[in-house]
Short mmCIF file of C-alpha atoms in Angstrom, two decimals:
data_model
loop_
_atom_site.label_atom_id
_atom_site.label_comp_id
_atom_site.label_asym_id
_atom_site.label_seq_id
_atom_site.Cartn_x
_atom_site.Cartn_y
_atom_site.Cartn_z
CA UNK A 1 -9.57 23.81 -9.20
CA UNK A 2 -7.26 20.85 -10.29
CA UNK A 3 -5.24 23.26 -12.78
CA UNK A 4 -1.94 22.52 -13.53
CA UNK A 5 1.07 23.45 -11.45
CA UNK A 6 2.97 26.52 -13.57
CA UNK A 7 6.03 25.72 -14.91
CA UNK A 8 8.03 28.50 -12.57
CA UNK A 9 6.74 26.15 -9.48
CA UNK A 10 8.25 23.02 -10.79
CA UNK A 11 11.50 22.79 -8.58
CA UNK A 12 13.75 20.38 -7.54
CA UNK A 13 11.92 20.43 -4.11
CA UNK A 14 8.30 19.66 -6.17
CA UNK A 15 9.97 16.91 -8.09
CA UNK A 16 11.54 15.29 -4.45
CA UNK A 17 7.97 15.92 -3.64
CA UNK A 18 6.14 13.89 -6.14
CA UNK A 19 8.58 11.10 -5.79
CA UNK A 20 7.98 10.91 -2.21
CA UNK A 21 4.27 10.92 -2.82
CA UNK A 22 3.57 8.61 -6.28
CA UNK A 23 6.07 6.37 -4.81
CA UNK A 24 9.18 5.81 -2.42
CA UNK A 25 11.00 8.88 -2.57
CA UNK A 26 14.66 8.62 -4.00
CA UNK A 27 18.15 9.49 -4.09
CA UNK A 28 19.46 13.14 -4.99
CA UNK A 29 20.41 11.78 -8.28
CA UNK A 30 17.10 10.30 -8.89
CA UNK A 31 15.13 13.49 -8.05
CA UNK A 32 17.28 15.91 -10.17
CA UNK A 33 16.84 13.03 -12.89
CA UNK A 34 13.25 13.47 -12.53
CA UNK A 35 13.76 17.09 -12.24
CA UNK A 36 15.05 17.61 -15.74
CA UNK A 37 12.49 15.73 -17.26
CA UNK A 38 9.81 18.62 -16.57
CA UNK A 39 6.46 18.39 -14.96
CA UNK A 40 4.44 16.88 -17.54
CA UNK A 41 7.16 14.31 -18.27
CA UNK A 42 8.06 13.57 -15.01
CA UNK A 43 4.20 11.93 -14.17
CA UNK A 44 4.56 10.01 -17.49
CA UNK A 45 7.48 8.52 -16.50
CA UNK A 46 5.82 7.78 -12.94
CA UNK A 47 2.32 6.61 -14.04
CA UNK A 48 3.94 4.95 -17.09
CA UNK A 49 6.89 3.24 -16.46
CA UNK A 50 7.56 -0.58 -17.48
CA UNK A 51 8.46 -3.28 -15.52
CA UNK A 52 11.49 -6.19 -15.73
CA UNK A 53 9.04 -8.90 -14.35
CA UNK A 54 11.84 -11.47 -14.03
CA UNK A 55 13.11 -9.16 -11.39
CA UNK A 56 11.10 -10.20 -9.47
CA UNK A 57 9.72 -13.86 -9.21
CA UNK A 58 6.52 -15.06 -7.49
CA UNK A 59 7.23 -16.85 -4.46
CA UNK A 60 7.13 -20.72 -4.56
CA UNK A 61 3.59 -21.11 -3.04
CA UNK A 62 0.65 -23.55 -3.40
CA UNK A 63 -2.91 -23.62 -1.51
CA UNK A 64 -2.24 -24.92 2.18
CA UNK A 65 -5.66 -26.85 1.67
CA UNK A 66 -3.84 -28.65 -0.78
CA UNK A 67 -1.17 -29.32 0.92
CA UNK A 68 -3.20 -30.59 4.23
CA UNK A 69 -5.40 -32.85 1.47
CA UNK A 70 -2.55 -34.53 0.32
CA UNK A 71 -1.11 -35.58 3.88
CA UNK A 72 -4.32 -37.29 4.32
CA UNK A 73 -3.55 -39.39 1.47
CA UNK A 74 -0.34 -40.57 2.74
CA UNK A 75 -2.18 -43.06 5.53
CA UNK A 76 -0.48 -42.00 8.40
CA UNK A 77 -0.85 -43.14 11.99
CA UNK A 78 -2.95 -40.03 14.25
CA UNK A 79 -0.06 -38.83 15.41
CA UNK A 80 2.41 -38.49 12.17
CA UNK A 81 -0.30 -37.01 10.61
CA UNK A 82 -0.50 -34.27 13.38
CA UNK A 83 3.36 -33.85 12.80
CA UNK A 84 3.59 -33.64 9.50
CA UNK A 85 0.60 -31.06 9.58
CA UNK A 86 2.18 -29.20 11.84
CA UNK A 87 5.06 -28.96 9.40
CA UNK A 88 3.21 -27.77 7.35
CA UNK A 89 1.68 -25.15 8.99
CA UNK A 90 5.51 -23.68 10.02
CA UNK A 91 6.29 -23.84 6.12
CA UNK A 92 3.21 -21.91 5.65
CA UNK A 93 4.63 -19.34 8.21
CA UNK A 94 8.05 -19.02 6.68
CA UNK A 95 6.40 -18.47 3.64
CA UNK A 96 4.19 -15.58 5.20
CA UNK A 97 7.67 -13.97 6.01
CA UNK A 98 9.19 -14.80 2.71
CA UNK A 99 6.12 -13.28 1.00
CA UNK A 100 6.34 -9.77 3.09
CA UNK A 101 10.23 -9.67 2.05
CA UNK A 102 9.51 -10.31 -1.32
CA UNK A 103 7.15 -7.31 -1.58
CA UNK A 104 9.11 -4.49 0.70
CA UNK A 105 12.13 -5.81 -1.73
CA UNK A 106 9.82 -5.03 -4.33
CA UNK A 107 8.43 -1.78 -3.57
CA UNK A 108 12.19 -1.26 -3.19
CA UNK A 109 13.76 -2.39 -6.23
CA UNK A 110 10.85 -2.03 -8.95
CA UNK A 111 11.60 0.68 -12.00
CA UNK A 112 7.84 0.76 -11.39
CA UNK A 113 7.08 2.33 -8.27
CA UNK A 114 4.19 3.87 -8.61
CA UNK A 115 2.25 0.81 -9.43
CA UNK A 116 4.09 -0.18 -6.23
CA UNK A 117 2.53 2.69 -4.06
CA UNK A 118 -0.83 2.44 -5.69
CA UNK A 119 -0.89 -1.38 -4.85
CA UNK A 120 0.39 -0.77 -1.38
CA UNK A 121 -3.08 1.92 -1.34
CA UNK A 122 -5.27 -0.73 -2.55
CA UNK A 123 -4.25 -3.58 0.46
CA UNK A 124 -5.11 -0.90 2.44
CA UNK A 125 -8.52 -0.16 0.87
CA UNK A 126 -9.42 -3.65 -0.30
CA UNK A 127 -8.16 -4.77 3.52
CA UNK A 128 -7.58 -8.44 4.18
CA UNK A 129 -5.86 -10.34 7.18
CA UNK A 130 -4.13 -13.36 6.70
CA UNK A 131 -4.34 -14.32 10.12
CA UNK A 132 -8.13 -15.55 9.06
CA UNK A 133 -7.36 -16.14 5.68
CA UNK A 134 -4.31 -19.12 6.74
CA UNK A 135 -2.83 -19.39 3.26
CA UNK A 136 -0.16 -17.02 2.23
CA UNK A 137 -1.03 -18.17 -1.58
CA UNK A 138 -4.14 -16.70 -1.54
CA UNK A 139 -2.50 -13.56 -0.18
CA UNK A 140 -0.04 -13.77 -3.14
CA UNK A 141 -2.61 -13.87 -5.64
CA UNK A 142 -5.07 -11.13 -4.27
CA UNK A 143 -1.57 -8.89 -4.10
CA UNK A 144 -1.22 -9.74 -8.11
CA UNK A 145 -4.42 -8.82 -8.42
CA UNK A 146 -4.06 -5.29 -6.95
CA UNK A 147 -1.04 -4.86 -8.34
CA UNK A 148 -2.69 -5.94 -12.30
CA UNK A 149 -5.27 -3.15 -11.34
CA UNK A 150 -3.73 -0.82 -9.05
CA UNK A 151 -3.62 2.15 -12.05
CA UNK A 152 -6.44 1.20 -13.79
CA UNK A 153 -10.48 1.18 -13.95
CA UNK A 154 -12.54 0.70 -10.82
CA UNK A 155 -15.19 -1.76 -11.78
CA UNK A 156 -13.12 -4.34 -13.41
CA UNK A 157 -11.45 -4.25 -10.47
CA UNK A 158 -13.99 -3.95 -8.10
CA UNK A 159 -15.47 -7.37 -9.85
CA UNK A 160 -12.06 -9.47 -9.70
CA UNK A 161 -11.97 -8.35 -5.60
CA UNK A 162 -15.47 -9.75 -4.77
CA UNK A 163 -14.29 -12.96 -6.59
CA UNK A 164 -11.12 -13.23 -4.85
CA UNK A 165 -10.32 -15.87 -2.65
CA UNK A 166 -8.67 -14.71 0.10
CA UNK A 167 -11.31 -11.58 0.15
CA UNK A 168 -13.84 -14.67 -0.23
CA UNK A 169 -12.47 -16.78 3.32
CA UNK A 170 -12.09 -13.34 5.13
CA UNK A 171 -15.71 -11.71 4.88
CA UNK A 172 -17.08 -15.37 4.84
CA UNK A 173 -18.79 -15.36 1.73
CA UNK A 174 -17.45 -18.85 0.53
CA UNK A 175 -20.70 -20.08 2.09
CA UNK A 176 -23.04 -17.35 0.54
CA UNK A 177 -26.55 -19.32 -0.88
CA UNK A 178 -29.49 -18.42 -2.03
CA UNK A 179 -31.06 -19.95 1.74
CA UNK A 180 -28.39 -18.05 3.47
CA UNK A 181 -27.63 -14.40 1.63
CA UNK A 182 -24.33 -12.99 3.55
CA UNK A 183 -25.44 -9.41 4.00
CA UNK A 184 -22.10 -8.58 5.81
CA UNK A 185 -20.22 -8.86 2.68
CA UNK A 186 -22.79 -6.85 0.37
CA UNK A 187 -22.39 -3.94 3.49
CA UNK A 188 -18.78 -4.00 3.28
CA UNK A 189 -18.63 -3.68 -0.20
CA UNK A 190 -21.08 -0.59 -0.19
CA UNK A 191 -20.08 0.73 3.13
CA UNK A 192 -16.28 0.56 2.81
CA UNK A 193 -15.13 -0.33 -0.92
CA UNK A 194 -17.57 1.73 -2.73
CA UNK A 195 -19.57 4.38 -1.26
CA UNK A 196 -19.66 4.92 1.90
CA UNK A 197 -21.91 5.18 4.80
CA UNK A 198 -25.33 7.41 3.71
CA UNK A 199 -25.54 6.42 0.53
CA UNK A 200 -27.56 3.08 0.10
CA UNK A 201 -30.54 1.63 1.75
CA UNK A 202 -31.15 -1.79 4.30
CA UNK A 203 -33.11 -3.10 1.43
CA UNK A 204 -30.08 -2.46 -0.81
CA UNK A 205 -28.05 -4.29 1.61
CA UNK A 206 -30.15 -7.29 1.75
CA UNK A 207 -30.74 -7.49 -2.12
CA UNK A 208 -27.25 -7.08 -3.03
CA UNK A 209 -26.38 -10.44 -0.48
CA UNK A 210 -28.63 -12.26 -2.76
CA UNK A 211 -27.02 -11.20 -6.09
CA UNK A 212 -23.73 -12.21 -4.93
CA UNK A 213 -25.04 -15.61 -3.87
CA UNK A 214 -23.78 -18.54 -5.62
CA UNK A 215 -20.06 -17.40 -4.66
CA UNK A 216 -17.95 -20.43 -4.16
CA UNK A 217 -14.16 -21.20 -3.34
CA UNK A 218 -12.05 -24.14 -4.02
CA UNK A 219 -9.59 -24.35 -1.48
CA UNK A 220 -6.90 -26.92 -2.57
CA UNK A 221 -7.03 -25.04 -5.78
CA UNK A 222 -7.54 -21.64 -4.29
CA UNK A 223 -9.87 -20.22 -7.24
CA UNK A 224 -13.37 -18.82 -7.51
CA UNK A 225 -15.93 -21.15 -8.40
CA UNK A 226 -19.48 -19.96 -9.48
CA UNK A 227 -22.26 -22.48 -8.58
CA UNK A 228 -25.71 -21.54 -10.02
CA UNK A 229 -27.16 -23.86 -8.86
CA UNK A 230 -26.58 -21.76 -5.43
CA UNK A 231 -27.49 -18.37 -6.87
CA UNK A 232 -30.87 -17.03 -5.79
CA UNK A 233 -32.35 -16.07 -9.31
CA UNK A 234 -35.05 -14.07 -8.67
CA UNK A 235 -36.02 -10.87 -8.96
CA UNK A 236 -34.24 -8.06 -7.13
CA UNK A 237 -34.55 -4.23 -6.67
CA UNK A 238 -30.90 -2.80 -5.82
CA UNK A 239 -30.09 1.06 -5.82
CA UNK A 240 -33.06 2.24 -8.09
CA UNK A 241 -32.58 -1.15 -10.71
CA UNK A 242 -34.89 -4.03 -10.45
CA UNK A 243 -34.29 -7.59 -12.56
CA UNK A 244 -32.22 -10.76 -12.48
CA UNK A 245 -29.18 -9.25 -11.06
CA UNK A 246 -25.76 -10.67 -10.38
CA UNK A 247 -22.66 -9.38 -8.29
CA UNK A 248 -21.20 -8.24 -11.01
CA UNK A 249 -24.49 -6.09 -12.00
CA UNK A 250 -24.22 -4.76 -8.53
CA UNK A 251 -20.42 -3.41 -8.81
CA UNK A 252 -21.80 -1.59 -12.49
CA UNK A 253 -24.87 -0.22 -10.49
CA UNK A 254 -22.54 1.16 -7.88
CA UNK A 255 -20.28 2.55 -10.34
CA UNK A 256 -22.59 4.55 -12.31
CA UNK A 257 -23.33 6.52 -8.75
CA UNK A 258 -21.65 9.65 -8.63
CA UNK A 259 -21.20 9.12 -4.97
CA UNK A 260 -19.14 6.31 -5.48
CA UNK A 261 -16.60 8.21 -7.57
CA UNK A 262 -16.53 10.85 -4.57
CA UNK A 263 -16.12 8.91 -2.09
CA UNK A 264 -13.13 6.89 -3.89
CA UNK A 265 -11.50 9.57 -5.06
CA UNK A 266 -11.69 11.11 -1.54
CA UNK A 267 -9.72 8.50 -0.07
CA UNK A 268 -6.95 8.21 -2.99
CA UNK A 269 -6.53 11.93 -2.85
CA UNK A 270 -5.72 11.46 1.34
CA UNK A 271 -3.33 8.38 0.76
CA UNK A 272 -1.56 10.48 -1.40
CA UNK A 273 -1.74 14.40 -0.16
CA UNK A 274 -2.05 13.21 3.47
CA UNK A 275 -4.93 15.46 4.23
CA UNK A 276 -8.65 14.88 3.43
CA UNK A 277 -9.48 17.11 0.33
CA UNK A 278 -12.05 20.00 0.97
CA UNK A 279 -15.68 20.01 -0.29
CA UNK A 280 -15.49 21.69 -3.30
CA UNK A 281 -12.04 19.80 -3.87
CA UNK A 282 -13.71 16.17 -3.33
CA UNK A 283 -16.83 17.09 -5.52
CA UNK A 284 -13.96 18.05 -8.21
CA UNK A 285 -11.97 14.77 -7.69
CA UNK A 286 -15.01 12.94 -8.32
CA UNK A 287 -16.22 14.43 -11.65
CA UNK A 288 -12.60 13.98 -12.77
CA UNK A 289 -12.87 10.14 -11.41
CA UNK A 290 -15.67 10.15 -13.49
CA UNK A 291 -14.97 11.75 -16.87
CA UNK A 292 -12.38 9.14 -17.02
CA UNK A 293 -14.01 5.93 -16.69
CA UNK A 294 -12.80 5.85 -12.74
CA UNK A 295 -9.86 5.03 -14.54
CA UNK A 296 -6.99 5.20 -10.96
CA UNK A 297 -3.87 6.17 -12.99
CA UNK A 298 -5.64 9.21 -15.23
CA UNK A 299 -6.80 9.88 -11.99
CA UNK A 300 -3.54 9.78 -10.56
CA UNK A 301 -1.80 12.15 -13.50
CA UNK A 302 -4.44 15.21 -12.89
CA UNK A 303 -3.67 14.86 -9.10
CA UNK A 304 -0.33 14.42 -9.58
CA UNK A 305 -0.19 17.58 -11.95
CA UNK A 306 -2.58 19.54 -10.25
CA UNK A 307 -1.31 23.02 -8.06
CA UNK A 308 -3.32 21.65 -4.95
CA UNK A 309 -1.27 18.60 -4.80
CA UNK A 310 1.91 21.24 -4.43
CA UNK A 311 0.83 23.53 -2.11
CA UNK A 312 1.91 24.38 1.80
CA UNK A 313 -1.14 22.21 3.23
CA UNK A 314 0.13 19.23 1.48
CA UNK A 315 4.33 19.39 0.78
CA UNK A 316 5.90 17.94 3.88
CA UNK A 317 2.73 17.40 5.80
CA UNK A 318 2.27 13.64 5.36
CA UNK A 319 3.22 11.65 8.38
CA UNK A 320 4.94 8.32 6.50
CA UNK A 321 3.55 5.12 6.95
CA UNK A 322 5.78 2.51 8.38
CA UNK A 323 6.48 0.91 5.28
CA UNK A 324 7.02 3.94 3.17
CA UNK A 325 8.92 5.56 6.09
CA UNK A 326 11.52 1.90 5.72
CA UNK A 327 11.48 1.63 1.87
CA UNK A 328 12.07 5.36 1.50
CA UNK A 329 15.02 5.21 4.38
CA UNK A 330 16.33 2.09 2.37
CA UNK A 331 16.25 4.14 -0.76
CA UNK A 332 17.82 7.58 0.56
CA UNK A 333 20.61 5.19 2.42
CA UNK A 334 20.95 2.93 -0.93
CA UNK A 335 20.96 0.37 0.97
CA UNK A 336 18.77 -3.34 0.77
CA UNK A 337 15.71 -3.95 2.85
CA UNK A 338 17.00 -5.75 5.92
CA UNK A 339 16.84 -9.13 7.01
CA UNK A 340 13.05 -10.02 7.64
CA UNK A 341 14.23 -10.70 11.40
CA UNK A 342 14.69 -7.28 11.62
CA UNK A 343 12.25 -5.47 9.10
CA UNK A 344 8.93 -7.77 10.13
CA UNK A 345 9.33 -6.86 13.54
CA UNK A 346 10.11 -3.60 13.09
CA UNK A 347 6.96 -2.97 10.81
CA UNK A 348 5.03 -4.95 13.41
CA UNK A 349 6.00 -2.38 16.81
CA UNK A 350 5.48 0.30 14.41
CA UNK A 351 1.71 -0.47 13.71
CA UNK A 352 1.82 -2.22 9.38
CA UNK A 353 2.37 -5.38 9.28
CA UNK A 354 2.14 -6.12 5.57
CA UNK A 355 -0.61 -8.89 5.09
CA UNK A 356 -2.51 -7.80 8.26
CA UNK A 357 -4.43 -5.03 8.25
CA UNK A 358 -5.67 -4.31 11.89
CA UNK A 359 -9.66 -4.88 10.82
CA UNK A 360 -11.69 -4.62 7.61
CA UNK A 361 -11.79 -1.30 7.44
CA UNK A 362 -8.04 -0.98 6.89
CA UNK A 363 -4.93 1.39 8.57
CA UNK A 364 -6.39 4.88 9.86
CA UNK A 365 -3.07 6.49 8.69
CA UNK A 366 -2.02 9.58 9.47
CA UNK A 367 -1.23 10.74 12.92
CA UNK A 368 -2.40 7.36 14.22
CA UNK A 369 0.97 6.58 13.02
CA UNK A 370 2.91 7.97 15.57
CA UNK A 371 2.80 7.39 19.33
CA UNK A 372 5.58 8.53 22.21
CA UNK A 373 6.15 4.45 21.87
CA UNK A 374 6.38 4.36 17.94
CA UNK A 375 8.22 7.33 17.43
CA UNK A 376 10.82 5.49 19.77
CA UNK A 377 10.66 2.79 18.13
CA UNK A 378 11.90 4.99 14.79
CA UNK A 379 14.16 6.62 16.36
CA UNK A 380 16.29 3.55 17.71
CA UNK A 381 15.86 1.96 14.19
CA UNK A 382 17.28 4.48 12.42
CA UNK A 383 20.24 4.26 14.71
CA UNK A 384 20.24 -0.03 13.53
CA UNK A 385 19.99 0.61 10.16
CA UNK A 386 22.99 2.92 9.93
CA UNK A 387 25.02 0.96 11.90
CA UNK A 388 24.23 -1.85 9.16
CA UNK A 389 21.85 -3.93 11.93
CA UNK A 390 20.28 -7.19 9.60
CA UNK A 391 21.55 -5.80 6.31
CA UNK A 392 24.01 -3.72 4.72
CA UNK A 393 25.15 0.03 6.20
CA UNK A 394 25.00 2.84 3.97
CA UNK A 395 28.23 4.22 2.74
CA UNK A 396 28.84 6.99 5.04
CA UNK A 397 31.65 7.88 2.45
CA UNK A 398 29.67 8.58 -0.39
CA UNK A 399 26.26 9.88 1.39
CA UNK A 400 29.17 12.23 3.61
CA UNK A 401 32.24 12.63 1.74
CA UNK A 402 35.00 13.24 4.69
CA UNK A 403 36.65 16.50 3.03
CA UNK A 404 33.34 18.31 2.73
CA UNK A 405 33.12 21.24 5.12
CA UNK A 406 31.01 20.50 7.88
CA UNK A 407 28.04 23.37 6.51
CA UNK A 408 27.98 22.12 3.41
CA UNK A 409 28.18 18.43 4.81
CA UNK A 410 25.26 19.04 7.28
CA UNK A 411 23.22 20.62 3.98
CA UNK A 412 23.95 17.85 1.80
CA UNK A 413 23.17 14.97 4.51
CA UNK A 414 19.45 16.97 5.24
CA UNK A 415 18.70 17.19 1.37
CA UNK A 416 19.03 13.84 0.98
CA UNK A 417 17.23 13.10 3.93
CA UNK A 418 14.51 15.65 3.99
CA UNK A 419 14.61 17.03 0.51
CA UNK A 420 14.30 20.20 1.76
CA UNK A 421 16.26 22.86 4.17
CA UNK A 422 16.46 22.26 7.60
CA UNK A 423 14.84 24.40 9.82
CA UNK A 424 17.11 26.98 11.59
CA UNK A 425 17.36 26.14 14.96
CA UNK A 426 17.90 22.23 13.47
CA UNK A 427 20.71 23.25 11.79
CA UNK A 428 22.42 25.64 14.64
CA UNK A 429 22.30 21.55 16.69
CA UNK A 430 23.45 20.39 13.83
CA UNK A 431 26.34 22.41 13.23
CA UNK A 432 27.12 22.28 16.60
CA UNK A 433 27.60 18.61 16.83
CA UNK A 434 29.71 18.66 14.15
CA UNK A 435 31.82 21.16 15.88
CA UNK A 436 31.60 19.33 19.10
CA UNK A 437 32.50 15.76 17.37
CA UNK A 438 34.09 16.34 14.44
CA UNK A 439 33.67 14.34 11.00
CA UNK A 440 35.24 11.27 11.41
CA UNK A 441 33.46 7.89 9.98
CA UNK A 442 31.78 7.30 13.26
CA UNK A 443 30.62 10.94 13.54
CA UNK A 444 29.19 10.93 10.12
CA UNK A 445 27.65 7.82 10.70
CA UNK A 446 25.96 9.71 14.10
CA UNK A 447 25.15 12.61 12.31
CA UNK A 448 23.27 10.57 9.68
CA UNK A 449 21.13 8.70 12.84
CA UNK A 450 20.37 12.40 15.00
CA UNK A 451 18.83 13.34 11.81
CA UNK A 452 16.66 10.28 11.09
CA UNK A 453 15.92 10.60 14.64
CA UNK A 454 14.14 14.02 14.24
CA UNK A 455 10.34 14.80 14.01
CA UNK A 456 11.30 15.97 10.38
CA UNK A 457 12.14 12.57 8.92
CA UNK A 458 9.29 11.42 10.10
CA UNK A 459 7.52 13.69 7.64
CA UNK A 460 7.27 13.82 3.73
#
């Protein structure tokens, strides 16, 4: 189990099929790039590529506690102060939408995209609303934060997370003291970040809410803050360890339990194969979680490598996400992510709103992706986007050259679509419409939306 994929199996289809899956997908060009490189190669250059940070710069945000603080200080009458904190709380709403733009540009733009997919994952995993959090700077700076650990070890991470401040304001543990122990956030972080239901204890639970106490958050500054004085300090017995222990003793404790590698590498191994591994599979993913210092990106490069993560239960089985089914259309078009009037929306309908996971627990993924409604939805988007709706069309030209014969035209449009054949009896409609309508610009351009609006496209 987890042996490497043989080098006869390494195709152009498995390369289009690892760049859909470790990030975005790509162009034709990009895949036979990757291609060429050969297997092992090819998840180097994945796992670890580099990154022009100057591409893209951090939005222009500051705490929205600040901001309210200093209106206060600016002796207004009742009612400008209600107006100019109103202001205020627009800005911070135009800066929610700038924010999701400047990631989907992101994830389509980077030289990086792995780290992109990986971080989209850990929003997902680490799941955190800013409808309760309020401040689109503390979203910012918990999204640098998965992004700084996205590939890397788990209880590093793990640590940073139950200090951030927007996973702080959104689990409520801003408040946690040594007189009031929040044992909702020690549950979440066992329950849903770390092991998983089974495999703690109540008394775990409540033990674990008083190492963690102490836990403080300025907001006008939006860091962590540690206040002893808050901590409860005594002794505390917490999965099979008794002593002075701290939050960040609690994240090693949970570490060293081979349950939590399991149970991790469960759920990266369905984000990224689309399918829940099997027993023995899971049991393997763990040990290999393990061996490696639950290190995410050597994680990554066995599954990545591995002949399980190429086989028929996995290639073209994964329904896309919302956002990977928009970047990836964005990348196959080459075209720009499209205006946020359009794309936020859009991503809204669809069911991923960047930012706003529907509950703690995250996205359920999958076929909860797709809906008689949803699939709709896709269907009439695709149509938009070609037709250049809130950004720029795709050049029909290039993606459909006009003097290419209509089989080899239909072919060539599905590759770069699908990256892989169509299926017979999708190709007969195909080649009938072509016959039917001919290949001018507008029916290229229609040929381009009836396949985007196919159950196919829908899959990677």
């Amino acid at each position: 189990m987890l042996q490497p994929l043989e080098t006869k199996d390494w195709t152009v289809q498995a390369a289009a099929h690892l760049l859909n899956r470790a990030a975005f997908g790509g162009t034709p060009g990009e895949i036979q790039k990757l291609h060429s490189m050969g297997h092992a190669a090819a998840v180097r250059s994945l796992l670890d590529a580099g990154e022009e940070l100057d591409l893209f710069p951090p939005p222009a945000l500051e705490p929205l506690a600040a901001r309210m603080e200093a209106i206060k200080k600016e002796n207004l009458d009742e009612a400008a102060s209600a107006e100019r904190k109103q202001q205020e709380r627009q800005r911070a709403r135009q800066d929610e939408i700038h924010l999701r733009h400047w990631w989907l540009h992101r994830m389509r733009e980077t030289p990086n995209p792995a780290r992109e997919k990986a971080t989209l994952f850990w929003h997902g995993h680490w799941a955190t609303g800013i409808r309760k959090v309020d401040d689109p700077f503390l979203m910012h700076q918990q999204n640098e934060t998965l992004r700084a650990h996205a590939l890397g070890p788990f209880a590093p991470f793990a640590k940073e997370l139950t200090r951030d401040p927007a996973m702080m304001v959104y689990l409520d543990l801003q408040s946690n003291s040594s007189k009031n122990p929040n044992e909702n956030f020690a549950r979440e972080v066992m329950e849903l970040f770390t092991l998983g239901e089974g495999n703690y204890s109540e008394k775990d639970i409540s033990e674990a809410a008083r190492a963690f106490t102490g836990y403080r958050l300025n907001r006008e500054t939006g860091r962590f803050v540690y206040n002893i004085r808050q901590h409860d300090s005594g002794e505390k017995s917490i999965l099979g360890k008794t002593g002075n222990l701290t939050g960040d003793d609690v994240i090693d404790l949970i570490a060293e339990k081979p349950g939590c590698a399991e149970f991790l590498a469960a759920k990266i191994w369905t984000f990224y194969a689309g399918t829940p591994p099997s027993e023995p599979l899971q049991k393997a993913l763990g040990e290999e979680y393990r061996r490696n210092g639950m290190d995410t990106g050597k994680l990554l490069r066995t599954i990545f490598s591995s002949r399980e993560f190429y086989g028929p239960k996995v290639v073209r089985k994964q329904i896309k996400s919302p956002v990977h089914w928009l970047v990836q259309m964005c990348k196959a078009l080459e075209i720009p992510i499209p205006d946020p009037k359009v794309s936020q929306p859009l991503l809204t309908n669809l069911g991923q709103n960047l930012f706003e996971p529907p509950n703690v627990k995250g996205w359920d993924g999958g076929r909860a992706w797709i809906s008689s409604s949803t699939l709709l939805v896709r269907y009439n988007a695709a149509g938009a986007v070609v037709r250049g709706s809130g950004g720029s069309g795709p050049d029909i030209d290039r993606i459909a050259p006009p003097d290419m014969p209509p089989d080899r035209m239909a072919d060539a449009v599905a590759w770069r679509l699908f990256q892989s054949p169509m299926p017979p009896p999708l190709r007969e409609r195909t080649l009938a419409f072509l016959a039917e309508k001919g290949t001018s610009r507008a029916s290229r351009r229609d040929l381009l939306h009836l396949l985007m609006a196919t159950p196919e496209f829908q899959l990677a």
